[in-house]
Amino acid sequence: MLLKKILRSPLIPMSLFILLITFLLLSITNSMVGLARLCFGVLVFCMFLWLFLLKLYNHKHPDSQIKPFGLIPPEFREMDEGEQWVTYRACRNVYIYYSFALPIVAGICFLFSGHLLIPICSIGALGIGQYLVYWFTTYRILKRVE
């Protein structure tokens, strides 16, 4: 059960996203090529580790498999109506988050278009914010139910 919680946790895609943004930021700066390669290596290692754990889980639990590259993210819990409602509420909050975050980030990218790091950091902040809003919403709702 712990492996299922880990694989369905939004922390895995969020950490992979953070590693990807970090790699992009470090690869832009010419002085940190070694650190960028290390970050890329950690990203590839974590991706393969996630895929290995996913394959292990799917082999042990063929009745409740998690698709690694499906259109529906693995953190969605849609087994019954209650879990669908939790997903609905979390996605609704993410949509609300984007309704005010996207114009702000667009303005920041427009104002600082001469700087290459600002748009990448802004996109990274959008992605991290999305995962945080989704995770906190599901955590708050599930905590209330227990």
Coordinates of C-alpha atoms in Angstrom, one line a residue:
M1 CA 0.0 0.0 0.0
L2 CA 2.9 2.3 0.7
L3 CA 4.2 1.9 -2.8
K4 CA 0.8 2.8 -4.3
K5 CA 0.7 6.0 -2.2
I6 CA 4.2 6.9 -3.3
L7 CA 3.5 6.2 -7.0
R8 CA 0.2 8.1 -6.9
S9 CA 1.6 11.0 -4.9
P10 CA 1.9 14.3 -6.7
L11 CA 5.3 14.7 -5.2
I12 CA 6.9 12.5 -7.8
P13 CA 5.9 14.5 -10.9
M14 CA 6.5 17.7 -9.0
S15 CA 10.0 16.7 -8.1
L16 CA 10.7 15.5 -11.7
F17 CA 9.3 18.9 -12.9
I18 CA 11.6 20.7 -10.4
L19 CA 14.6 18.7 -11.7
L20 CA 13.7 19.5 -15.3
I21 CA 13.4 23.2 -14.6
T22 CA 16.6 23.2 -12.6
F23 CA 18.4 21.4 -15.5
L24 CA 17.1 24.0 -17.9
L25 CA 18.2 26.9 -15.7
L26 CA 21.6 25.4 -15.2
S27 CA 22.1 24.6 -18.9
I28 CA 21.4 28.2 -19.8
T29 CA 24.3 29.5 -17.7
N30 CA 27.6 28.5 -19.3
S31 CA 29.5 28.5 -16.0
M32 CA 27.5 25.6 -14.5
V33 CA 27.8 22.9 -17.2
G34 CA 29.0 20.2 -14.7
L35 CA 26.1 20.9 -12.4
A36 CA 23.7 20.8 -15.3
R37 CA 25.0 17.4 -16.3
L38 CA 24.6 16.2 -12.7
C39 CA 21.1 17.5 -12.6
F40 CA 20.3 15.8 -15.8
G41 CA 21.8 12.5 -14.6
V42 CA 19.7 12.7 -11.4
L43 CA 16.6 13.5 -13.5
V44 CA 17.2 10.4 -15.7
F45 CA 17.9 8.2 -12.7
C46 CA 14.7 9.3 -10.9
M47 CA 12.7 8.8 -14.0
F48 CA 14.0 5.2 -14.4
L49 CA 13.5 4.5 -10.7
W50 CA 9.9 5.7 -11.0
L51 CA 9.3 3.5 -14.0
F52 CA 10.9 0.5 -12.3
L53 CA 8.8 1.0 -9.2
L54 CA 5.7 1.4 -11.4
K55 CA 6.5 -1.8 -13.2
L56 CA 7.0 -3.6 -9.9
Y57 CA 3.7 -2.3 -8.6
N58 CA 1.8 -3.3 -11.8
H59 CA 3.3 -6.8 -11.7
K60 CA 2.3 -7.3 -8.0
H61 CA -1.2 -5.7 -8.5
P62 CA -2.5 -6.5 -12.0
D63 CA -6.0 -5.6 -11.0
S64 CA -5.2 -2.0 -10.1
Q65 CA -2.4 -1.0 -12.5
I66 CA -1.1 2.5 -12.9
K67 CA -0.4 3.6 -16.4
P68 CA 3.0 5.3 -16.7
F69 CA 2.2 7.4 -19.8
G70 CA -1.6 7.7 -19.8
L71 CA -3.5 10.9 -20.4
I72 CA -4.9 10.8 -16.8
P73 CA -2.1 11.6 -14.3
P74 CA -1.4 8.8 -11.8
E75 CA -2.2 11.0 -8.8
F76 CA -5.9 11.1 -9.8
R77 CA -7.9 8.9 -7.4
E78 CA -11.0 8.0 -9.3
M79 CA -12.0 4.6 -8.0
D80 CA -15.4 5.6 -6.7
E81 CA -17.7 8.6 -6.6
G82 CA -16.0 10.0 -3.4
E83 CA -12.6 9.9 -5.0
Q84 CA -13.9 11.5 -8.2
W85 CA -15.3 14.3 -6.1
V86 CA -11.9 14.9 -4.4
T87 CA -10.3 15.0 -7.9
Y88 CA -13.0 17.4 -9.1
R89 CA -12.5 19.8 -6.2
A90 CA -8.7 19.7 -6.6
C91 CA -8.8 20.3 -10.3
R92 CA -11.3 23.1 -9.7
N93 CA -8.9 24.8 -7.3
V94 CA -6.0 24.4 -9.8
Y95 CA -8.2 26.0 -12.5
I96 CA -8.9 28.9 -10.2
Y97 CA -5.2 29.1 -9.4
Y98 CA -4.4 29.3 -13.2
S99 CA -7.1 32.0 -13.7
F100 CA -5.1 34.5 -11.7
A101 CA -1.5 33.0 -12.0
L102 CA -1.4 32.9 -15.8
P103 CA -2.0 36.7 -16.3
I104 CA 0.5 37.5 -13.6
V105 CA 3.2 35.3 -15.2
A106 CA 2.4 36.6 -18.7
G107 CA 2.9 40.1 -17.3
I108 CA 6.2 39.1 -15.7
C109 CA 7.4 37.5 -18.9
F110 CA 6.5 40.6 -20.9
L111 CA 8.2 43.0 -18.4
F112 CA 11.4 40.9 -18.2
S113 CA 11.5 39.5 -21.7
G114 CA 15.1 40.6 -22.0
H115 CA 16.2 38.1 -19.3
L116 CA 16.2 34.5 -20.2
L117 CA 16.0 33.1 -16.7
I118 CA 12.8 34.9 -15.7
P119 CA 10.4 33.2 -18.2
I120 CA 11.8 29.7 -17.3
C121 CA 11.5 30.5 -13.5
S122 CA 8.0 31.8 -14.1
I123 CA 6.9 28.6 -15.9
G124 CA 8.6 26.6 -13.2
A125 CA 6.7 28.5 -10.5
L126 CA 3.4 27.9 -12.4
G127 CA 4.0 24.1 -12.5
I128 CA 5.1 23.9 -8.8
G129 CA 2.1 26.0 -7.8
Q130 CA -0.2 23.7 -9.7
Y131 CA 1.1 20.6 -7.9
L132 CA 1.0 22.4 -4.5
V133 CA -2.6 23.5 -5.0
Y134 CA -3.7 20.1 -6.1
W135 CA -1.8 18.3 -3.3
F136 CA -3.0 20.7 -0.5
T137 CA -6.6 20.4 -1.7
T138 CA -6.6 16.7 -1.8
Y139 CA -4.8 16.5 1.5
R140 CA -7.3 18.9 3.2
I141 CA -10.3 17.1 1.9
L142 CA -9.0 13.6 2.7
K143 CA -8.0 14.8 6.2
R144 CA -11.5 16.1 6.8
V145 CA -13.0 12.8 5.7
E146 CA -10.8 10.7 8.0

